[in-house]
PDB file of C-alpha atoms and ligand atoms in Angstrom:
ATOM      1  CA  UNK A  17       0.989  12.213  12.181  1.00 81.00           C
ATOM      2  CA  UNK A  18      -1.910  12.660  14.323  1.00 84.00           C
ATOM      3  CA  UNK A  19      -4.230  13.215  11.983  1.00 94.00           C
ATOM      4  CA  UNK A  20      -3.224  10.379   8.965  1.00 98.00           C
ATOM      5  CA  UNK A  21      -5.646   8.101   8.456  1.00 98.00           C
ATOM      6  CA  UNK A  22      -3.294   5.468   8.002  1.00 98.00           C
ATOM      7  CA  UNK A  23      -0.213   6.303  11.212  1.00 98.00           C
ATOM      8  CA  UNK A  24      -3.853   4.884  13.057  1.00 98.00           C
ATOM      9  CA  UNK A  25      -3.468   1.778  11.264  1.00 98.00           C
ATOM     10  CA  UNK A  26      -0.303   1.821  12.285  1.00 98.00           C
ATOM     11  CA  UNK A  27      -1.006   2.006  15.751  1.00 97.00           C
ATOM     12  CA  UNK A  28      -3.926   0.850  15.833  1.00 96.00           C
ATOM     13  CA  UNK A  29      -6.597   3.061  17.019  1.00 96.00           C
ATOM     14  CA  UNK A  30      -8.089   2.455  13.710  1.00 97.00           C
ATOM     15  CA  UNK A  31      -8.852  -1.449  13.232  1.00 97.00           C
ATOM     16  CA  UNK A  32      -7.505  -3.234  10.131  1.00 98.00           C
ATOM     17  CA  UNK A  33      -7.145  -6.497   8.705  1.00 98.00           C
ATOM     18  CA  UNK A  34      -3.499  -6.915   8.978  1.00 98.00           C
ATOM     19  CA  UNK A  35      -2.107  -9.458   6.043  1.00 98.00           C
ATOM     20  CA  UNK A  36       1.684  -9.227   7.796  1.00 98.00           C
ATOM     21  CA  UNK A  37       4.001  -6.302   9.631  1.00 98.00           C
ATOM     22  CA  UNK A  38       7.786  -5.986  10.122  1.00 98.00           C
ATOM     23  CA  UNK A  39       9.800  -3.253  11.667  1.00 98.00           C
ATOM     24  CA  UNK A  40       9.597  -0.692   8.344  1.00 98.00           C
ATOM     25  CA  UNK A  41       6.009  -1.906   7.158  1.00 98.00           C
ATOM     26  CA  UNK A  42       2.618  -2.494   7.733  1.00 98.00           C
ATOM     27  CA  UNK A  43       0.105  -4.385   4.683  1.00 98.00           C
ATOM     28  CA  UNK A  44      -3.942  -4.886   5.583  1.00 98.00           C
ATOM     29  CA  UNK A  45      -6.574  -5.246   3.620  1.00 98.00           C
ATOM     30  CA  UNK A  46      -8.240  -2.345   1.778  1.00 98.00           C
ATOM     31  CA  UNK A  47     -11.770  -1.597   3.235  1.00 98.00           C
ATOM     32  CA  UNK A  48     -13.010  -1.004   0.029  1.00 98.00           C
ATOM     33  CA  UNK A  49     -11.870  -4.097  -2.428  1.00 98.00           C
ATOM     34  CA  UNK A  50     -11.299  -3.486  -6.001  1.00 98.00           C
ATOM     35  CA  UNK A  51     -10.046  -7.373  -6.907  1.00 98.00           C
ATOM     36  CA  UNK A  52     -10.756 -10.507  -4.864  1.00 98.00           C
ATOM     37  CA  UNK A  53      -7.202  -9.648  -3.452  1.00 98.00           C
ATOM     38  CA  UNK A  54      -6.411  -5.675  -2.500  1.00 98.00           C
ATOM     39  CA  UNK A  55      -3.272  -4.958  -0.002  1.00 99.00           C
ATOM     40  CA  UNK A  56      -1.894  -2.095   0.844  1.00 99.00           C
ATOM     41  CA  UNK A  57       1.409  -1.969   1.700  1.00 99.00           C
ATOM     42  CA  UNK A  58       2.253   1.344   3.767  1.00 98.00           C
ATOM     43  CA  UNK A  59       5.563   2.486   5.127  1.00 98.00           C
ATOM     44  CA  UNK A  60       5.396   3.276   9.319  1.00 98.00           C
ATOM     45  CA  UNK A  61       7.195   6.351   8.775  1.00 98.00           C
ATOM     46  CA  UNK A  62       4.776   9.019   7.413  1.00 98.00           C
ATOM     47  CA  UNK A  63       5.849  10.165   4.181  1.00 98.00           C
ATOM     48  CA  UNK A  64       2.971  11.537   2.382  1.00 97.00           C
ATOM     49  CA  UNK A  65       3.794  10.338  -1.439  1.00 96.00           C
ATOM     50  CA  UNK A  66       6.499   9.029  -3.064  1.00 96.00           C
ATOM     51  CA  UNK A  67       6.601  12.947  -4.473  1.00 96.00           C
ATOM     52  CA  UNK A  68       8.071  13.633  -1.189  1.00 96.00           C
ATOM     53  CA  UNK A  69      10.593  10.756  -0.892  1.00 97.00           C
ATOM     54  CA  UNK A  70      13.779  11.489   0.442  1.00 97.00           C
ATOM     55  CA  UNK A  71      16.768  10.344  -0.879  1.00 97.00           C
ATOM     56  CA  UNK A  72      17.568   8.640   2.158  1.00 97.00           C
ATOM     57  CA  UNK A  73      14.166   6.906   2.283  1.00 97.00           C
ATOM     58  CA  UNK A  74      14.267   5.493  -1.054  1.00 96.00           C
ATOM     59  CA  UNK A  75      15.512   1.492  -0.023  1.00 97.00           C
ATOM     60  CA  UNK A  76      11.668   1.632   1.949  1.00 98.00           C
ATOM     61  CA  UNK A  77      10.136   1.436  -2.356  1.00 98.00           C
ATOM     62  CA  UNK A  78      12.394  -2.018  -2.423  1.00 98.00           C
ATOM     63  CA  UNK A  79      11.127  -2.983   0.867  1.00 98.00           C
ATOM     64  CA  UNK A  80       7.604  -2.440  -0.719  1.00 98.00           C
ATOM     65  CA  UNK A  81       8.327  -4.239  -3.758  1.00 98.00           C
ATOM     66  CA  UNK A  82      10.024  -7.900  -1.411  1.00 98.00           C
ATOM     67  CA  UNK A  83       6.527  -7.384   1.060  1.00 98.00           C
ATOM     68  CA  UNK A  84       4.273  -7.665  -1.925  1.00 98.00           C
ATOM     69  CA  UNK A  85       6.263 -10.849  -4.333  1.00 98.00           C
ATOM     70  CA  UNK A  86       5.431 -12.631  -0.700  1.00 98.00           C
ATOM     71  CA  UNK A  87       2.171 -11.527  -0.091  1.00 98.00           C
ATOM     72  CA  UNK A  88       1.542 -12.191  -3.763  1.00 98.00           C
ATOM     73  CA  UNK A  89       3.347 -15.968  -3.181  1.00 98.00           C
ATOM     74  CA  UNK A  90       1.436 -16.223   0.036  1.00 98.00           C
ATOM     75  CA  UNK A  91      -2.087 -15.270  -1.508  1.00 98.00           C
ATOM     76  CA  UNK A  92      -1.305 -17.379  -4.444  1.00 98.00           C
ATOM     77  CA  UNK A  93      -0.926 -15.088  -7.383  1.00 98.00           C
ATOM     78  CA  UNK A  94       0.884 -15.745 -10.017  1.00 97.00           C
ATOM     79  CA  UNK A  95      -0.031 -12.459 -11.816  1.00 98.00           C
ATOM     80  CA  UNK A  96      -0.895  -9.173  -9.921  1.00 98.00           C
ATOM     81  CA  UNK A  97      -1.130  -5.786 -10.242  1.00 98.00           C
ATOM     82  CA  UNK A  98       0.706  -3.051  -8.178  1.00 98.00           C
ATOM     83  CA  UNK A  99      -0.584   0.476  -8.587  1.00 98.00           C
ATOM     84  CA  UNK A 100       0.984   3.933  -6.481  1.00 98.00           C
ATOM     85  CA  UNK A 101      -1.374   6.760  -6.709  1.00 98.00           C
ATOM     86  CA  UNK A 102       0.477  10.248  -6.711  1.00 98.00           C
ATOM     87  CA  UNK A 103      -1.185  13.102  -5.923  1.00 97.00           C
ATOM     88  CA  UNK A 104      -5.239  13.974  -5.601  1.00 97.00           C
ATOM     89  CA  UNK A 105      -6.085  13.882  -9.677  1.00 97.00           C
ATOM     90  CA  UNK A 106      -4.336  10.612  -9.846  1.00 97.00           C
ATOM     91  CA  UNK A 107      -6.810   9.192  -7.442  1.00 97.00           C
ATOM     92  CA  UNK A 108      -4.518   9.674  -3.976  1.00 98.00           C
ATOM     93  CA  UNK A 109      -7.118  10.030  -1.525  1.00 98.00           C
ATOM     94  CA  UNK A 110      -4.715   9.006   1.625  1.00 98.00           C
ATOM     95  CA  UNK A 111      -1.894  10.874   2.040  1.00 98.00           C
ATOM     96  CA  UNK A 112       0.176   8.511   3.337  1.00 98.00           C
ATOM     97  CA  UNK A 113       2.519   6.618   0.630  1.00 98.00           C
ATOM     98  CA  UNK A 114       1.522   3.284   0.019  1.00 98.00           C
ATOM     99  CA  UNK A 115       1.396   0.908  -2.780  1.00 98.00           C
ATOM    100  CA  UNK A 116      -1.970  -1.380  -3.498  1.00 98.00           C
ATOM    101  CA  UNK A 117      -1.620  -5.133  -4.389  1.00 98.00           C
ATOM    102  CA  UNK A 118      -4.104  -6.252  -6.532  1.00 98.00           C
ATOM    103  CA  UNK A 119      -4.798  -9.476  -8.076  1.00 98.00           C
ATOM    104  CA  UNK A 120      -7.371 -12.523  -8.622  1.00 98.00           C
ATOM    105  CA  UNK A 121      -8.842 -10.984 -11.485  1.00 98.00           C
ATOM    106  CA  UNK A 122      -7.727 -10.065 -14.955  1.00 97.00           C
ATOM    107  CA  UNK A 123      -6.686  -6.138 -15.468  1.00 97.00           C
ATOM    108  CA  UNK A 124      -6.943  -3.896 -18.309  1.00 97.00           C
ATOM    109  CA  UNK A 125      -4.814  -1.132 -19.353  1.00 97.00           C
ATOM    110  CA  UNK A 126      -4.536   1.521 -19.759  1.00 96.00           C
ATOM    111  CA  UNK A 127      -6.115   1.908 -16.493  1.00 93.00           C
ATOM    112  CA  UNK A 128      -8.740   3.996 -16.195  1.00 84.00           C
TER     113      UNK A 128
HETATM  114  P1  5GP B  20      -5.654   5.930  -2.626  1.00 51.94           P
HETATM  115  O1  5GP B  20      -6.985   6.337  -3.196  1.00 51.94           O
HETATM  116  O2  5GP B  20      -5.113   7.008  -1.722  1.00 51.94           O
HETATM  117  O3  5GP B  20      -4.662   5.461  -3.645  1.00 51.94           O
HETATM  118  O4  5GP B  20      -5.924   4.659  -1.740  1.00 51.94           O
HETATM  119  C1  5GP B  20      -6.455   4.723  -0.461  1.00 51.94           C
HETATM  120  C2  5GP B  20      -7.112   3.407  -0.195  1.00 51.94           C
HETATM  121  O5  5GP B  20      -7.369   3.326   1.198  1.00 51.94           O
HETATM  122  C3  5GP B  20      -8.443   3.221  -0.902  1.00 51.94           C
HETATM  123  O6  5GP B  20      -8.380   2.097  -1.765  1.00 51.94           O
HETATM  124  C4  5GP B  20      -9.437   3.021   0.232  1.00 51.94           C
HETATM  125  O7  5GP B  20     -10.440   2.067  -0.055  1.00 51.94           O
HETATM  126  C5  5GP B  20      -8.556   2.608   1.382  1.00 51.94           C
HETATM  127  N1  5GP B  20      -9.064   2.989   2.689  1.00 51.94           N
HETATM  128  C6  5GP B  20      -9.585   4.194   3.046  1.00 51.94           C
HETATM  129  N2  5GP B  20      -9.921   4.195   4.349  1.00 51.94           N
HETATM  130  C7  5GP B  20      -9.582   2.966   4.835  1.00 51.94           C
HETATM  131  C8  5GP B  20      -9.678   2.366   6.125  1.00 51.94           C
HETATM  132  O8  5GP B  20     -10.130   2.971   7.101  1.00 51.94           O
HETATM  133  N3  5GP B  20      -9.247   1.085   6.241  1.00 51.94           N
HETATM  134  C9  5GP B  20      -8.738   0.392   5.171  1.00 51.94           C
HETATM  135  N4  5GP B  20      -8.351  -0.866   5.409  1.00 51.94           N
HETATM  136  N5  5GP B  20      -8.620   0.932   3.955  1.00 51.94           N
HETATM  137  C10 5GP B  20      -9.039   2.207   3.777  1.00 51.94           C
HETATM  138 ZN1   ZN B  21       0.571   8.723   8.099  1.00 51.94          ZN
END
């Protein structure tokens, strides 16, 4: 999608701190931290929320969910917090699916 924020991460015209990558996913930093650790985990395929998840793309939410229990292991977290935002009022801003990892500090809830 030539104009998603986040396909540039993907390839790279827009710089990012890349935590790892496979062949399905991509997970950098966030630019804008809300916890000492904050991930985001983003499919390569553009989908633009999991509102509009196919069917057929659904194993990519599981693929999401292995990426982060390593990141987490990797960063050292034994608690964390993983948050998708769905749509503009719940505080989407990107429309490009993608799940933030956050942990390294204690969370409330309900969230805010
Ligand atoms: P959302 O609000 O859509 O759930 O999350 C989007 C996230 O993307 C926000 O936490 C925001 O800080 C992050 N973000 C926005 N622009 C950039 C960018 O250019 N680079 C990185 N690494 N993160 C970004
Ligand atoms: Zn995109």
């Amino acid at each position: 999608m030539a104009d998603c924020l986040f396909c540039k991460v993907i390839d790279g015209s827009i710089p990012a701190k890349i935590v790892t990558q496979n062949d399905k996913l991509v997970a950098f930093r966030d630019i804008n931290p809300q916890a000492p650790t904050h991930i985001l985990i983003i499919p390569k395929e553009h989908i633009e929320s999991v509102k509009d998840l196919k069917p057929e793309q659904a194993p990519i939410m599981a693929d999401i969910a292995l990426m982060a229990k390593e990141i987490a292991k990797q960063e050292g977290l034994e608690d964390f917090r993983c948050v998708f935002n769905i749509g503009a009022s719940a505080g989407q801003s990107v429309f490009h699916l993608h799940m933030h990892l956050l942990g390294g500090r204690p969370f409330s809830w309900p969230p805010g």
